[in-house]
PDB file of C-alpha atoms in Angstrom:
ATOM      1  CA  UNK A1496     -69.196  18.323 -14.372  1.00 55.00           C
ATOM      2  CA  UNK A1497     -67.656  17.270 -11.096  1.00 63.00           C
ATOM      3  CA  UNK A1498     -65.982  20.576 -10.344  1.00 63.00           C
ATOM      4  CA  UNK A1499     -65.509  21.434  -6.683  1.00 71.00           C
ATOM      5  CA  UNK A1500     -66.667  24.974  -7.477  1.00 77.00           C
ATOM      6  CA  UNK A1501     -69.547  24.661  -9.953  1.00 79.00           C
ATOM      7  CA  UNK A1502     -70.407  28.366 -10.338  1.00 82.00           C
ATOM      8  CA  UNK A1503     -67.268  29.266 -12.258  1.00 82.00           C
ATOM      9  CA  UNK A1504     -67.516  26.022 -14.216  1.00 85.00           C
ATOM     10  CA  UNK A1505     -71.061  26.849 -15.346  1.00 87.00           C
ATOM     11  CA  UNK A1506     -70.101  30.449 -16.111  1.00 89.00           C
ATOM     12  CA  UNK A1507     -67.146  29.347 -18.240  1.00 89.00           C
ATOM     13  CA  UNK A1508     -69.267  26.779 -20.050  1.00 91.00           C
ATOM     14  CA  UNK A1509     -71.905  29.398 -20.856  1.00 94.00           C
ATOM     15  CA  UNK A1510     -69.214  31.798 -22.062  1.00 94.00           C
ATOM     16  CA  UNK A1511     -67.827  29.088 -24.366  1.00 94.00           C
ATOM     17  CA  UNK A1512     -71.309  28.339 -25.737  1.00 96.00           C
ATOM     18  CA  UNK A1513     -71.927  32.032 -26.372  1.00 96.00           C
ATOM     19  CA  UNK A1514     -68.524  32.419 -28.045  1.00 92.00           C
ATOM     20  CA  UNK A1515     -69.171  29.532 -30.426  1.00 94.00           C
ATOM     21  CA  UNK A1516     -72.629  30.843 -31.309  1.00 96.00           C
ATOM     22  CA  UNK A1517     -71.240  34.335 -31.897  1.00 94.00           C
ATOM     23  CA  UNK A1518     -68.410  33.042 -34.084  1.00 92.00           C
ATOM     24  CA  UNK A1519     -70.778  30.890 -36.169  1.00 95.00           C
ATOM     25  CA  UNK A1520     -73.128  33.853 -36.620  1.00 96.00           C
ATOM     26  CA  UNK A1521     -70.182  36.042 -37.598  1.00 94.00           C
ATOM     27  CA  UNK A1522     -68.980  33.389 -40.054  1.00 95.00           C
ATOM     28  CA  UNK A1523     -72.356  33.217 -41.743  1.00 96.00           C
ATOM     29  CA  UNK A1524     -72.771  36.980 -42.046  1.00 96.00           C
ATOM     30  CA  UNK A1525     -69.182  38.269 -42.439  1.00 96.00           C
ATOM     31  CA  UNK A1526     -66.808  35.484 -43.495  1.00 95.00           C
ATOM     32  CA  UNK A1527     -63.794  37.756 -44.104  1.00 96.00           C
ATOM     33  CA  UNK A1528     -64.052  39.332 -40.650  1.00 94.00           C
ATOM     34  CA  UNK A1529     -64.374  35.835 -39.190  1.00 93.00           C
ATOM     35  CA  UNK A1530     -61.101  34.784 -40.820  1.00 94.00           C
ATOM     36  CA  UNK A1531     -59.390  37.827 -39.301  1.00 95.00           C
ATOM     37  CA  UNK A1532     -60.878  37.124 -35.851  1.00 92.00           C
ATOM     38  CA  UNK A1533     -59.829  33.461 -36.005  1.00 92.00           C
ATOM     39  CA  UNK A1534     -56.313  34.438 -37.105  1.00 96.00           C
ATOM     40  CA  UNK A1535     -56.030  36.852 -34.163  1.00 96.00           C
ATOM     41  CA  UNK A1536     -57.275  34.153 -31.781  1.00 94.00           C
ATOM     42  CA  UNK A1537     -54.738  31.634 -33.144  1.00 97.00           C
ATOM     43  CA  UNK A1538     -51.880  34.129 -32.747  1.00 98.00           C
ATOM     44  CA  UNK A1539     -53.029  34.971 -29.204  1.00 98.00           C
ATOM     45  CA  UNK A1540     -53.298  31.286 -28.260  1.00 97.00           C
ATOM     46  CA  UNK A1541     -49.846  30.589 -29.690  1.00 98.00           C
ATOM     47  CA  UNK A1542     -48.325  33.541 -27.826  1.00 98.00           C
ATOM     48  CA  UNK A1543     -50.001  32.453 -24.585  1.00 98.00           C
ATOM     49  CA  UNK A1544     -48.731  28.898 -25.017  1.00 98.00           C
ATOM     50  CA  UNK A1545     -45.161  30.101 -25.617  1.00 98.00           C
ATOM     51  CA  UNK A1546     -45.326  32.426 -22.601  1.00 98.00           C
ATOM     52  CA  UNK A1547     -46.712  29.695 -20.341  1.00 98.00           C
ATOM     53  CA  UNK A1548     -44.044  27.256 -21.527  1.00 98.00           C
ATOM     54  CA  UNK A1549     -41.331  29.789 -20.646  1.00 98.00           C
ATOM     55  CA  UNK A1550     -42.849  30.342 -17.196  1.00 98.00           C
ATOM     56  CA  UNK A1551     -42.995  26.597 -16.551  1.00 97.00           C
ATOM     57  CA  UNK A1552     -39.371  26.166 -17.641  1.00 96.00           C
ATOM     58  CA  UNK A1553     -38.282  29.068 -15.413  1.00 96.00           C
ATOM     59  CA  UNK A1554     -40.139  27.681 -12.390  1.00 95.00           C
ATOM     60  CA  UNK A1555     -38.804  24.191 -13.089  1.00 92.00           C
ATOM     61  CA  UNK A1556     -35.268  25.589 -13.193  1.00 91.00           C
ATOM     62  CA  UNK A1557     -35.754  27.373  -9.874  1.00 92.00           C
ATOM     63  CA  UNK A1558     -37.187  24.271  -8.206  1.00 91.00           C
ATOM     64  CA  UNK A1559     -34.391  22.135  -9.605  1.00 89.00           C
ATOM     65  CA  UNK A1560     -31.777  24.625  -8.348  1.00 89.00           C
ATOM     66  CA  UNK A1561     -33.374  24.767  -4.898  1.00 90.00           C
ATOM     67  CA  UNK A1562     -33.443  20.976  -4.521  1.00 89.00           C
ATOM     68  CA  UNK A1563     -30.298  19.793  -6.324  1.00 85.00           C
ATOM     69  CA  UNK A1564     -30.279  16.218  -5.000  1.00 81.00           C
ATOM     70  CA  UNK A1565     -33.790  15.359  -6.213  1.00 78.00           C
ATOM     71  CA  UNK A1566     -34.370  14.067  -9.741  1.00 76.00           C
ATOM     72  CA  UNK A1567     -37.526  15.315 -11.436  1.00 67.00           C
TER      73      UNK A1567
END
């Protein structure tokens, strides 16, 4: 990884590895709970994506209103 700040990059990578291992272990021991956890994660990711899209559109509108002569 060529991150300019490698500590957070390594920490995030380790967190992702741990999350995958935990989810696989949960899937093997409690498949029904795993389905519920995955469904919650999908809903949360969808909600976050919608919220971020709205923020980007709002910021884009403000930038476009501030600089009316520039085409984006």
